[in-house]
Every structure is written in C-alpha cells, then in structure tokens.
PDB file of C-alpha atoms and ligand atoms in Angstrom:
ATOM      1  CA  MET A   1     -15.888   6.943   5.750  1.00  0.00           C
ATOM      2  CA  ASN A   2     -16.381  10.307   4.110  1.00  0.00           C
ATOM      3  CA  ARG A   3     -17.833  10.076   0.616  1.00  0.00           C
ATOM      4  CA  CYS A   4     -15.454  12.643  -0.840  1.00  0.00           C
ATOM      5  CA  GLU A   5     -13.373  11.287  -3.670  1.00  0.00           C
ATOM      6  CA  VAL A   6      -9.697  11.616  -2.693  1.00  0.00           C
ATOM      7  CA  LEU A   7      -8.035   9.728  -5.533  1.00  0.00           C
ATOM      8  CA  ARG A   8      -8.956   9.528  -9.189  1.00  0.00           C
ATOM      9  CA  VAL A   9      -6.985   7.559 -11.778  1.00  0.00           C
ATOM     10  CA  GLU A  10      -8.228   8.112 -15.306  1.00  0.00           C
ATOM     11  CA  GLU A  11      -7.300   6.078 -18.369  1.00  0.00           C
ATOM     12  CA  VAL A  12      -3.695   5.765 -17.215  1.00  0.00           C
ATOM     13  CA  THR A  13      -1.133   4.080 -19.418  1.00  0.00           C
ATOM     14  CA  ALA A  14       2.424   3.941 -18.041  1.00  0.00           C
ATOM     15  CA  GLY A  15       5.490   1.708 -18.130  1.00  0.00           C
ATOM     16  CA  TYR A  16       9.170   1.375 -18.764  1.00  0.00           C
ATOM     17  CA  ASP A  17      11.096   1.712 -22.043  1.00  0.00           C
ATOM     18  CA  ASN A  18       8.863   0.301 -24.740  1.00  0.00           C
ATOM     19  CA  THR A  19       6.565  -1.781 -22.557  1.00  0.00           C
ATOM     20  CA  ALA A  20       3.335  -0.640 -20.982  1.00  0.00           C
ATOM     21  CA  ALA A  21       3.016  -2.059 -17.467  1.00  0.00           C
ATOM     22  CA  LEU A  22      -0.397  -0.409 -17.061  1.00  0.00           C
ATOM     23  CA  GLU A  23      -2.972   0.163 -19.765  1.00  0.00           C
ATOM     24  CA  ARG A  24      -6.006   2.403 -19.589  1.00  0.00           C
ATOM     25  CA  VAL A  25      -6.357   2.013 -15.828  1.00  0.00           C
ATOM     26  CA  SER A  26      -9.257   3.930 -14.281  1.00  0.00           C
ATOM     27  CA  PHE A  27     -10.700   3.857 -10.768  1.00  0.00           C
ATOM     28  CA  SER A  28     -11.402   6.214  -7.904  1.00  0.00           C
ATOM     29  CA  VAL A  29     -11.240   5.989  -4.114  1.00  0.00           C
ATOM     30  CA  PHE A  30     -13.262   7.737  -1.418  1.00  0.00           C
ATOM     31  CA  GLY A  31     -11.773   9.243   1.729  1.00  0.00           C
ATOM     32  CA  GLY A  32     -11.216   6.669   4.489  1.00  0.00           C
ATOM     33  CA  GLU A  33     -11.616   3.659   2.189  1.00  0.00           C
ATOM     34  CA  GLN A  34      -9.234   0.735   2.429  1.00  0.00           C
ATOM     35  CA  VAL A  35      -8.499  -0.750  -0.975  1.00  0.00           C
ATOM     36  CA  ALA A  36      -6.530  -3.963  -1.551  1.00  0.00           C
ATOM     37  CA  VAL A  37      -4.627  -4.053  -4.841  1.00  0.00           C
ATOM     38  CA  VAL A  38      -4.192  -7.648  -5.999  1.00  0.00           C
ATOM     39  CA  GLY A  39      -3.052  -9.450  -9.136  1.00  0.00           C
ATOM     40  CA  PRO A  40      -0.336 -11.840 -10.283  1.00  0.00           C
ATOM     41  CA  ASN A  41       3.381 -10.981 -10.241  1.00  0.00           C
ATOM     42  CA  GLY A  42       4.150  -8.370 -12.869  1.00  0.00           C
ATOM     43  CA  ALA A  43       0.514  -7.192 -12.958  1.00  0.00           C
ATOM     44  CA  GLY A  44       1.604  -3.582 -12.451  1.00  0.00           C
ATOM     45  CA  LYS A  45       0.759  -3.088  -8.755  1.00  0.00           C
ATOM     46  CA  SER A  46       4.065  -1.388  -7.864  1.00  0.00           C
ATOM     47  CA  THR A  47       3.945   0.595 -11.088  1.00  0.00           C
ATOM     48  CA  LEU A  48       0.487   1.861 -10.172  1.00  0.00           C
ATOM     49  CA  PHE A  49       1.752   3.068  -6.777  1.00  0.00           C
ATOM     50  CA  LYS A  50       4.720   4.838  -8.387  1.00  0.00           C
ATOM     51  CA  VAL A  51       2.388   6.563 -10.816  1.00  0.00           C
ATOM     52  CA  ILE A  52       0.029   7.682  -8.027  1.00  0.00           C
ATOM     53  CA  ALA A  53       2.974   8.924  -5.928  1.00  0.00           C
ATOM     54  CA  GLY A  54       4.175  10.980  -8.916  1.00  0.00           C
ATOM     55  CA  LEU A  55       7.423   8.995  -9.242  1.00  0.00           C
ATOM     56  CA  LEU A  56       6.823   7.505 -12.690  1.00  0.00           C
ATOM     57  CA  PRO A  57       5.545   9.619 -15.579  1.00  0.00           C
ATOM     58  CA  LEU A  58       2.295   8.832 -17.335  1.00  0.00           C
ATOM     59  CA  ARG A  59       2.178   8.182 -21.049  1.00  0.00           C
ATOM     60  CA  VAL A  60      -1.520   8.786 -21.250  1.00  0.00           C
ATOM     61  CA  GLY A  61      -4.248   9.670 -18.763  1.00  0.00           C
ATOM     62  CA  ARG A  62      -4.283  11.604 -15.531  1.00  0.00           C
ATOM     63  CA  VAL A  63      -4.069  11.142 -11.769  1.00  0.00           C
ATOM     64  CA  ARG A  64      -5.627  13.457  -9.208  1.00  0.00           C
ATOM     65  CA  VAL A  65      -4.926  13.261  -5.476  1.00  0.00           C
ATOM     66  CA  MET A  66      -7.431  15.464  -3.663  1.00  0.00           C
ATOM     67  CA  GLY A  67      -7.770  17.414  -6.881  1.00  0.00           C
ATOM     68  CA  CYS A  68      -3.998  17.932  -7.329  1.00  0.00           C
ATOM     69  CA  ASP A  69      -1.670  16.483  -9.945  1.00  0.00           C
ATOM     70  CA  PRO A  70       1.113  14.528  -8.149  1.00  0.00           C
ATOM     71  CA  HIS A  71       3.351  14.945 -11.183  1.00  0.00           C
ATOM     72  CA  ARG A  72       3.274  18.730 -10.839  1.00  0.00           C
ATOM     73  CA  GLU A  73       2.783  19.613  -7.175  1.00  0.00           C
ATOM     74  CA  PRO A  74       3.272  18.111  -3.709  1.00  0.00           C
ATOM     75  CA  VAL A  75       0.349  15.944  -2.643  1.00  0.00           C
ATOM     76  CA  GLU A  76      -0.922  14.550   0.671  1.00  0.00           C
ATOM     77  CA  ILE A  77       0.241  11.033   0.029  1.00  0.00           C
ATOM     78  CA  SER A  78       2.852   8.780   1.562  1.00  0.00           C
ATOM     79  CA  TYR A  79       4.283   5.708  -0.004  1.00  0.00           C
ATOM     80  CA  VAL A  80       5.770   2.684   1.769  1.00  0.00           C
ATOM     81  CA  THR A  81       7.826   0.855  -0.859  1.00  0.00           C
ATOM     82  CA  GLN A  82       8.609  -2.828  -0.974  1.00  0.00           C
ATOM     83  CA  GLN A  83      11.376  -3.833   1.424  1.00  0.00           C
ATOM     84  CA  GLY A  84      13.886  -4.762  -1.266  1.00  0.00           C
ATOM     85  CA  GLU A  85      13.815  -1.287  -2.793  1.00  0.00           C
ATOM     86  CA  VAL A  86      15.570   0.418   0.105  1.00  0.00           C
ATOM     87  CA  ASP A  87      19.321   0.600   0.716  1.00  0.00           C
ATOM     88  CA  PHE A  88      19.886  -0.099   4.411  1.00  0.00           C
ATOM     89  CA  SER A  89      23.644   0.414   4.404  1.00  0.00           C
ATOM     90  CA  PHE A  90      23.499   4.133   5.268  1.00  0.00           C
ATOM     91  CA  PRO A  91      24.222   4.860   8.948  1.00  0.00           C
ATOM     92  CA  VAL A  92      20.982   6.334  10.295  1.00  0.00           C
ATOM     93  CA  THR A  93      18.818   5.389  13.224  1.00  0.00           C
ATOM     94  CA  ALA A  94      15.167   4.334  13.101  1.00  0.00           C
ATOM     95  CA  ALA A  95      14.196   7.747  14.546  1.00  0.00           C
ATOM     96  CA  ASP A  96      16.211   9.532  11.791  1.00  0.00           C
ATOM     97  CA  VAL A  97      14.355   7.599   9.118  1.00  0.00           C
ATOM     98  CA  VAL A  98      11.007   8.504  10.682  1.00  0.00           C
ATOM     99  CA  MET A  99      12.103  12.162  10.957  1.00  0.00           C
ATOM    100  CA  MET A 100      12.609  12.127   7.164  1.00  0.00           C
ATOM    101  CA  GLY A 101       8.834  11.950   6.941  1.00  0.00           C
ATOM    102  CA  ARG A 102       8.703  15.436   8.506  1.00  0.00           C
ATOM    103  CA  ILE A 103      10.938  17.096   5.920  1.00  0.00           C
ATOM    104  CA  GLY A 104       8.043  18.188   3.723  1.00  0.00           C
ATOM    105  CA  ARG A 105       6.561  20.008   6.727  1.00  0.00           C
ATOM    106  CA  MET A 106       9.804  21.574   7.957  1.00  0.00           C
ATOM    107  CA  GLY A 107      10.727  23.851   5.095  1.00  0.00           C
ATOM    108  CA  TRP A 108      14.141  24.612   3.686  1.00  0.00           C
ATOM    109  CA  LEU A 109      17.120  24.338   6.086  1.00  0.00           C
ATOM    110  CA  ARG A 110      15.050  24.096   9.235  1.00  0.00           C
ATOM    111  CA  TRP A 111      15.910  21.993  12.219  1.00  0.00           C
ATOM    112  CA  PRO A 112      13.331  19.594  13.607  1.00  0.00           C
ATOM    113  CA  SER A 113      11.161  21.344  16.178  1.00  0.00           C
ATOM    114  CA  ARG A 114       9.954  19.908  19.459  1.00  0.00           C
ATOM    115  CA  GLN A 115       6.669  19.158  17.700  1.00  0.00           C
ATOM    116  CA  ASP A 116       8.476  17.235  14.922  1.00  0.00           C
ATOM    117  CA  ARG A 117      10.258  15.159  17.578  1.00  0.00           C
ATOM    118  CA  GLU A 118       6.981  14.491  19.334  1.00  0.00           C
ATOM    119  CA  VAL A 119       5.341  13.373  16.070  1.00  0.00           C
ATOM    120  CA  VAL A 120       8.270  11.004  15.444  1.00  0.00           C
ATOM    121  CA  ARG A 121       8.054   9.598  18.970  1.00  0.00           C
ATOM    122  CA  ARG A 122       4.317   9.006  18.575  1.00  0.00           C
ATOM    123  CA  ALA A 123       4.728   7.392  15.143  1.00  0.00           C
ATOM    124  CA  LEU A 124       7.308   4.938  16.474  1.00  0.00           C
ATOM    125  CA  ALA A 125       5.013   4.140  19.417  1.00  0.00           C
ATOM    126  CA  GLN A 126       2.045   3.609  17.092  1.00  0.00           C
ATOM    127  CA  VAL A 127       3.891   0.860  15.244  1.00  0.00           C
ATOM    128  CA  GLY A 128       5.161  -0.561  18.553  1.00  0.00           C
ATOM    129  CA  ILE A 129       8.906   0.024  18.130  1.00  0.00           C
ATOM    130  CA  GLN A 130       9.600   3.020  20.351  1.00  0.00           C
ATOM    131  CA  ASP A 131      12.344   0.995  22.070  1.00  0.00           C
ATOM    132  CA  LEU A 132      14.232   0.742  18.788  1.00  0.00           C
ATOM    133  CA  ALA A 133      14.340   4.502  18.090  1.00  0.00           C
ATOM    134  CA  ASP A 134      18.130   4.767  18.452  1.00  0.00           C
ATOM    135  CA  ARG A 135      19.067   1.573  16.669  1.00  0.00           C
ATOM    136  CA  GLN A 136      20.726   1.654  13.244  1.00  0.00           C
ATOM    137  CA  ILE A 137      18.161   0.843  10.587  1.00  0.00           C
ATOM    138  CA  GLY A 138      20.427  -1.820   9.047  1.00  0.00           C
ATOM    139  CA  GLU A 139      20.485  -3.752  12.352  1.00  0.00           C
ATOM    140  CA  LEU A 140      16.728  -4.262  12.484  1.00  0.00           C
ATOM    141  CA  SER A 141      14.816  -7.296  11.234  1.00  0.00           C
ATOM    142  CA  GLY A 142      12.839  -7.062   7.987  1.00  0.00           C
ATOM    143  CA  GLY A 143       9.564  -6.697   9.901  1.00  0.00           C
ATOM    144  CA  GLN A 144      10.978  -3.999  12.186  1.00  0.00           C
ATOM    145  CA  GLN A 145      12.360  -2.092   9.192  1.00  0.00           C
ATOM    146  CA  GLN A 146       8.963  -2.249   7.550  1.00  0.00           C
ATOM    147  CA  ARG A 147       7.416  -0.777  10.710  1.00  0.00           C
ATOM    148  CA  VAL A 148       9.995   2.033  10.673  1.00  0.00           C
ATOM    149  CA  PHE A 149       8.918   2.910   7.123  1.00  0.00           C
ATOM    150  CA  ILE A 150       5.269   2.824   8.123  1.00  0.00           C
ATOM    151  CA  ALA A 151       6.131   5.116  11.056  1.00  0.00           C
ATOM    152  CA  ARG A 152       7.829   7.480   8.600  1.00  0.00           C
ATOM    153  CA  ALA A 153       4.645   7.517   6.531  1.00  0.00           C
ATOM    154  CA  LEU A 154       2.636   8.256   9.702  1.00  0.00           C
ATOM    155  CA  ALA A 155       4.995  11.113  10.633  1.00  0.00           C
ATOM    156  CA  GLN A 156       4.277  12.645   7.252  1.00  0.00           C
ATOM    157  CA  GLU A 157       0.651  12.992   8.428  1.00  0.00           C
ATOM    158  CA  ALA A 158      -0.629  12.343   4.913  1.00  0.00           C
ATOM    159  CA  GLU A 159      -4.283  11.616   4.223  1.00  0.00           C
ATOM    160  CA  ILE A 160      -3.535   8.769   1.827  1.00  0.00           C
ATOM    161  CA  LEU A 161      -1.146   5.908   2.416  1.00  0.00           C
ATOM    162  CA  LEU A 162       0.159   3.580  -0.302  1.00  0.00           C
ATOM    163  CA  MET A 163       1.644   0.348   1.043  1.00  0.00           C
ATOM    164  CA  ASP A 164       3.372  -1.952  -1.414  1.00  0.00           C
ATOM    165  CA  GLU A 165       3.313  -5.531  -0.096  1.00  0.00           C
ATOM    166  CA  PRO A 166       3.929  -4.560   3.531  1.00  0.00           C
ATOM    167  CA  PHE A 167       3.505  -8.168   4.688  1.00  0.00           C
ATOM    168  CA  ALA A 168       6.156  -9.648   2.392  1.00  0.00           C
ATOM    169  CA  GLY A 169       8.931 -11.197   4.462  1.00  0.00           C
ATOM    170  CA  VAL A 170       7.791  -9.816   7.827  1.00  0.00           C
ATOM    171  CA  ASP A 171       7.593 -11.803  11.067  1.00  0.00           C
ATOM    172  CA  ALA A 172       4.241 -12.644  12.688  1.00  0.00           C
ATOM    173  CA  THR A 173       4.566  -9.876  15.314  1.00  0.00           C
ATOM    174  CA  SER A 174       5.115  -7.207  12.669  1.00  0.00           C
ATOM    175  CA  GLU A 175       2.289  -8.610  10.559  1.00  0.00           C
ATOM    176  CA  GLN A 176      -0.086  -8.328  13.503  1.00  0.00           C
ATOM    177  CA  ALA A 177       1.189  -4.808  14.291  1.00  0.00           C
ATOM    178  CA  ILE A 178       0.459  -3.745  10.703  1.00  0.00           C
ATOM    179  CA  LEU A 179      -3.011  -5.328  10.808  1.00  0.00           C
ATOM    180  CA  ASP A 180      -3.763  -3.478  14.066  1.00  0.00           C
ATOM    181  CA  LEU A 181      -2.614  -0.264  12.439  1.00  0.00           C
ATOM    182  CA  LEU A 182      -5.022  -0.784   9.560  1.00  0.00           C
ATOM    183  CA  GLU A 183      -7.841  -0.834  12.111  1.00  0.00           C
ATOM    184  CA  ARG A 184      -6.601   2.419  13.625  1.00  0.00           C
ATOM    185  CA  PHE A 185      -6.264   4.022  10.199  1.00  0.00           C
ATOM    186  CA  LYS A 186      -9.886   3.131   9.596  1.00  0.00           C
ATOM    187  CA  GLU A 187     -10.924   4.902  12.780  1.00  0.00           C
ATOM    188  CA  GLY A 188      -8.726   7.868  11.833  1.00  0.00           C
ATOM    189  CA  GLY A 189     -10.255   8.125   8.357  1.00  0.00           C
ATOM    190  CA  ILE A 190      -6.927   7.590   6.574  1.00  0.00           C
ATOM    191  CA  THR A 191      -7.296   6.229   3.053  1.00  0.00           C
ATOM    192  CA  ILE A 192      -5.251   3.113   2.330  1.00  0.00           C
ATOM    193  CA  LEU A 193      -4.192   1.395  -0.877  1.00  0.00           C
ATOM    194  CA  LEU A 194      -2.295  -1.781  -0.025  1.00  0.00           C
ATOM    195  CA  SER A 195      -0.950  -4.358  -2.451  1.00  0.00           C
ATOM    196  CA  THR A 196      -0.862  -7.957  -1.327  1.00  0.00           C
ATOM    197  CA  HIS A 197      -0.729 -11.511  -2.597  1.00  0.00           C
ATOM    198  CA  ASP A 198      -2.940 -12.622   0.261  1.00  0.00           C
ATOM    199  CA  LEU A 199      -6.393 -12.857  -1.286  1.00  0.00           C
ATOM    200  CA  ASN A 200      -7.968 -13.951   2.004  1.00  0.00           C
ATOM    201  CA  LEU A 201      -6.735 -10.820   3.683  1.00  0.00           C
ATOM    202  CA  ALA A 202      -8.024  -8.722   0.797  1.00  0.00           C
ATOM    203  CA  ALA A 203     -11.424 -10.403   1.086  1.00  0.00           C
ATOM    204  CA  ASP A 204     -11.676 -10.163   4.873  1.00  0.00           C
ATOM    205  CA  ARG A 205     -10.254  -6.771   5.760  1.00  0.00           C
ATOM    206  CA  PHE A 206     -10.771  -4.378   2.849  1.00  0.00           C
ATOM    207  CA  ASP A 207     -13.684  -2.265   1.630  1.00  0.00           C
ATOM    208  CA  ARG A 208     -12.840  -2.708  -2.018  1.00  0.00           C
ATOM    209  CA  VAL A 209     -10.497  -4.790  -4.120  1.00  0.00           C
ATOM    210  CA  LEU A 210      -8.726  -3.639  -7.277  1.00  0.00           C
ATOM    211  CA  LEU A 211      -7.840  -6.689  -9.335  1.00  0.00           C
ATOM    212  CA  LEU A 212      -5.132  -5.742 -11.768  1.00  0.00           C
ATOM    213  CA  ASN A 213      -3.402  -7.483 -14.615  1.00  0.00           C
ATOM    214  CA  ARG A 214      -1.942  -4.611 -16.635  1.00  0.00           C
ATOM    215  CA  GLU A 215      -5.509  -3.385 -16.928  1.00  0.00           C
ATOM    216  CA  VAL A 216      -8.264  -3.301 -14.344  1.00  0.00           C
ATOM    217  CA  ILE A 217      -9.887  -6.746 -14.371  1.00  0.00           C
ATOM    218  CA  ALA A 218     -12.370  -5.812 -11.632  1.00  0.00           C
ATOM    219  CA  TYR A 219     -12.889  -3.174  -8.969  1.00  0.00           C
ATOM    220  CA  GLY A 220     -15.485  -3.372  -6.245  1.00  0.00           C
ATOM    221  CA  PRO A 221     -16.412  -4.966  -2.908  1.00  0.00           C
ATOM    222  CA  PRO A 222     -14.587  -8.280  -2.293  1.00  0.00           C
ATOM    223  CA  GLN A 223     -17.730 -10.372  -2.833  1.00  0.00           C
ATOM    224  CA  GLU A 224     -18.082  -8.952  -6.348  1.00  0.00           C
ATOM    225  CA  VAL A 225     -14.429  -9.227  -7.309  1.00  0.00           C
ATOM    226  CA  PHE A 226     -13.739 -12.667  -5.895  1.00  0.00           C
ATOM    227  CA  CYS A 227     -15.744 -14.875  -8.173  1.00  0.00           C
ATOM    228  CA  PRO A 228     -14.312 -17.680 -10.314  1.00  0.00           C
ATOM    229  CA  ASP A 229     -14.710 -15.994 -13.718  1.00  0.00           C
ATOM    230  CA  VAL A 230     -13.082 -12.771 -12.665  1.00  0.00           C
ATOM    231  CA  LEU A 231     -10.206 -14.475 -10.845  1.00  0.00           C
ATOM    232  CA  HIS A 232      -9.581 -16.707 -13.806  1.00  0.00           C
ATOM    233  CA  ARG A 233      -9.305 -13.655 -16.058  1.00  0.00           C
ATOM    234  CA  ALA A 234      -6.577 -12.217 -13.829  1.00  0.00           C
ATOM    235  CA  TYR A 235      -4.659 -15.305 -12.790  1.00  0.00           C
ATOM    236  CA  GLY A 236      -5.335 -17.759 -15.631  1.00  0.00           C
ATOM    237  CA  GLY A 237      -3.858 -21.158 -14.817  1.00  0.00           C
ATOM    238  CA  GLN A 238      -1.943 -19.871 -11.769  1.00  0.00           C
ATOM    239  CA  LEU A 239      -4.972 -20.168  -9.539  1.00  0.00           C
ATOM    240  CA  ALA A 240      -7.606 -22.883  -9.382  1.00  0.00           C
ATOM    241  CA  VAL A 241     -10.914 -21.509  -8.133  1.00  0.00           C
ATOM    242  CA  TRP A 242     -14.147 -23.266  -7.516  1.00  0.00           C
ATOM    243  CA  GLU A 243     -17.335 -22.658  -5.615  1.00  0.00           C
ATOM    244  CA  HIS A 244     -18.215 -24.559  -2.471  1.00  0.00           C
ATOM    245  CA  GLU A 245     -21.321 -24.230  -0.325  1.00  0.00           C
ATOM    246  CA  ARG A 246     -19.245 -22.374   2.275  1.00  0.00           C
ATOM    247  CA  GLY A 247     -17.598 -19.968  -0.150  1.00  0.00           C
ATOM    248  CA  LEU A 248     -14.895 -19.876  -2.787  1.00  0.00           C
ATOM    249  CA  VAL A 249     -11.985 -22.247  -2.658  1.00  0.00           C
ATOM    250  CA  MET A 250      -8.795 -20.895  -4.188  1.00  0.00           C
ATOM    251  CA  LEU A 251      -5.663 -22.937  -4.608  1.00  0.00           C
ATOM    252  CA  GLY A 252      -2.479 -22.125  -6.368  1.00  0.00           C
ATOM    253  CA  ASP A 253      -0.324 -19.735  -4.364  1.00  0.00           C
ATOM    254  CA  GLY A 254      -0.669 -21.251  -0.905  1.00  0.00           C
ATOM    255  CA  HIS A 255      -3.827 -19.379  -0.014  1.00  0.00           C
ATOM    256  CA  CYS A 256      -7.181 -20.999   0.439  1.00  0.00           C
ATOM    257  CA  SER A 257     -10.176 -18.908   1.342  1.00  0.00           C
ATOM    258  CA  MET A 258     -11.714 -21.606   3.498  1.00  0.00           C
ATOM    259  CA  GLY A 259      -8.746 -22.919   5.422  1.00  0.00           C
ATOM    260  CA  GLU A 260      -6.595 -25.997   5.471  1.00  0.00           C
ATOM    261  CA  GLU A 261      -9.406 -28.400   6.068  1.00  0.00           C
ATOM    262  CA  VAL A 262     -10.982 -27.704   2.687  1.00  0.00           C
ATOM    263  CA  ALA A 263      -7.667 -27.307   0.886  1.00  0.00           C
ATOM    264  CA  ARG A 264      -6.856 -30.917   1.634  1.00  0.00           C
TER     265      ARG A 264
HETATM  266  P1  ADP B   1       3.790  -6.113  -9.619  1.00  0.00           P
HETATM  267  O1  ADP B   1       4.072  -5.090  -8.559  1.00  0.00           O
HETATM  268  O2  ADP B   1       2.326  -6.355  -9.827  1.00  0.00           O
HETATM  269  O3  ADP B   1       4.543  -7.400  -9.434  1.00  0.00           O
HETATM  270  P2  ADP B   1       5.326  -4.327 -11.320  1.00  0.00           P
HETATM  271  O4  ADP B   1       4.623  -3.035 -11.350  1.00  0.00           O
HETATM  272  O5  ADP B   1       6.534  -4.455 -10.443  1.00  0.00           O
HETATM  273  O6  ADP B   1       4.285  -5.502 -11.020  1.00  0.00           O
HETATM  274  O7  ADP B   1       5.801  -4.690 -12.797  1.00  0.00           O
HETATM  275  C1  ADP B   1       4.958  -4.556 -13.932  1.00  0.00           C
HETATM  276  C2  ADP B   1       5.787  -4.827 -15.181  1.00  0.00           C
HETATM  277  O8  ADP B   1       6.763  -3.808 -15.344  1.00  0.00           O
HETATM  278  C3  ADP B   1       6.539  -6.144 -15.138  1.00  0.00           C
HETATM  279  O9  ADP B   1       6.528  -6.690 -16.446  1.00  0.00           O
HETATM  280  C4  ADP B   1       7.935  -5.743 -14.741  1.00  0.00           C
HETATM  281  O10 ADP B   1       8.888  -6.632 -15.258  1.00  0.00           O
HETATM  282  C5  ADP B   1       8.077  -4.376 -15.388  1.00  0.00           C
HETATM  283  N1  ADP B   1       8.950  -3.487 -14.615  1.00  0.00           N
HETATM  284  C6  ADP B   1       8.821  -3.150 -13.321  1.00  0.00           C
HETATM  285  N2  ADP B   1       9.786  -2.289 -12.945  1.00  0.00           N
HETATM  286  C7  ADP B   1      10.569  -2.090 -14.038  1.00  0.00           C
HETATM  287  C8  ADP B   1      11.734  -1.304 -14.300  1.00  0.00           C
HETATM  288  N3  ADP B   1      12.295  -0.536 -13.355  1.00  0.00           N
HETATM  289  N4  ADP B   1      12.252  -1.340 -15.550  1.00  0.00           N
HETATM  290  C9  ADP B   1      11.692  -2.090 -16.527  1.00  0.00           C
HETATM  291  N5  ADP B   1      10.574  -2.844 -16.346  1.00  0.00           N
HETATM  292  C10 ADP B   1      10.029  -2.858 -15.123  1.00  0.00           C
END
C-alpha cells in the first residue's frame, strides 16, 4: 500500500430536497487501501458514493480525489452502482457495456482502437466472463451483470473503485469471482471503497471500516470499529452484539461473526 492520500472527504453534508442524508462526514483513504463502508439501510452509503463520484452536489464541505474536485473536473474514479439502478432493456452486448468504460480515454467522436478492444477483452477475462462478451446484457443473470459492470470499471483503468453493494443478489460463483478480484486489486494497488451489509466480510477482508449512520460513527481497522458500543450506536436495536471469548457475536441481520454454531 502506498501511503499517499488518494481520497479526502471533509465535513461533507449532502442529501435530497430538504433532508440531509450525510452530515459533516470526514475521512481519508490512502492509495491501495480497501475500505468497507457499512451501516444500516438508509445510513447514506450510496449517497456517499454519489458524492465522491461527483454525481450529487455537496451542500457543505469538500471532496478531493487525488487532489482534484470531482464536482469540477474528471477524476480517476470508477463507480459500480447497485444492480437495481441500471436499466437493462437497452440492446447492447456485455462487451459494449465494458467498452463504455473506455469512452473517457477515447476522446470526442473516436472509434475504439485495437488497444481499447484489448483492454475490454482483458477486463471481461479478469471477471471470468469472456465467453459472454457477445450476449445481450439483459439476458445475463444478476451476478453476471454485476461482473460486466465491474469489468467496465476495470476498463476505465481508474485508480479508485467505488462498489455499491456488489454482493447483493449475486450467485455464489459471482460472489467468489468478486472476492478473488479484490485480492488482485490489492496486488495491483487499486484503492477500493465497497459498501456491504456483510459485517463478517468487512471484518475479515478489509483494511479499514467506515461505519456510517448519516454521520461517521467510527472509522478505523475492523478490530477498532467492531466493538459492541460502536455497533450499538450505528445499528441501535437492529443488531444484538455481545462479547464472547472467541470474539464478537452479532445477531440481527443474519450475520454472525463466529458462525452458526455460536448463533444457535
Ligand atoms: P444506504 O445506501 O446506506 O441504504 P442511501 O444513501 O441510499 O442509504 O439513503 C440515505 C437517505 O437518503 C435515506 O433516507 C434515503 O431514503 C434517502 N434517499 C436516497 N436516495 C434518494 C433520492 N433519490 N431522493 C430522495 N431521498 C433519497
């Protein structure tokens, strides 16, 4: 991991109409770090990603991506939205969708070059769906579609990747493919912010955890963030947490940090 700061969010307040979905949110991320963004439904995780990607205006505060303001200039960031936010009825193939990731690098009215096609081919292979390149996006399973969108993000060759609940509704094969990719991103030094409801995954696989509930409840290594007091502040009655000699036991949303045996 390089210790250069690549993302800085400072005192950000943002939201929709009259409501603030995020309030005074501040944190920063170093290059190559993998950060899990967790918190209850409606905590502002998707809103945070939209703000970082420059898609939702700030009311207060500032965001810097490698020193640049995403609300004013293009930044080296790619954003994989939640599955439900994409309209799959348009008639394009998986390879076309991945090629869309190259547009920022192609310039105005240019045709894809041989290099663009090679990047697309490699991106599809990296997520393990090269055989589906010519299939219509709407014909693919939820997990395969999610991998297409991750491939598009890879084709963009951005330094920072935002993934909003990439595991929601995907099959086991796609889940494993995404987990394998996270390992490769780590080796490649790509910075990841990934939102998830799976607290075990956040604890096991990520360098730091951002626990959000409109404001930052905690930010740090998993062992600091996942303690009963802090979790209670974020989840309230939705999650029962207690300490056990072998670790924390968390019940409430189907996840238990110590496995079925303890949950029963
Ligand atoms: P999370 O991703 O943690 O579930 P969101 O960022 O989606 O949370 O939502 C944060 C808050 O903003 C919620 O109260 C939600 O209802 C509200 N919200 C999200 N998107 C919109 C929108 N497009 N218009 C109005 N309110 C929204």
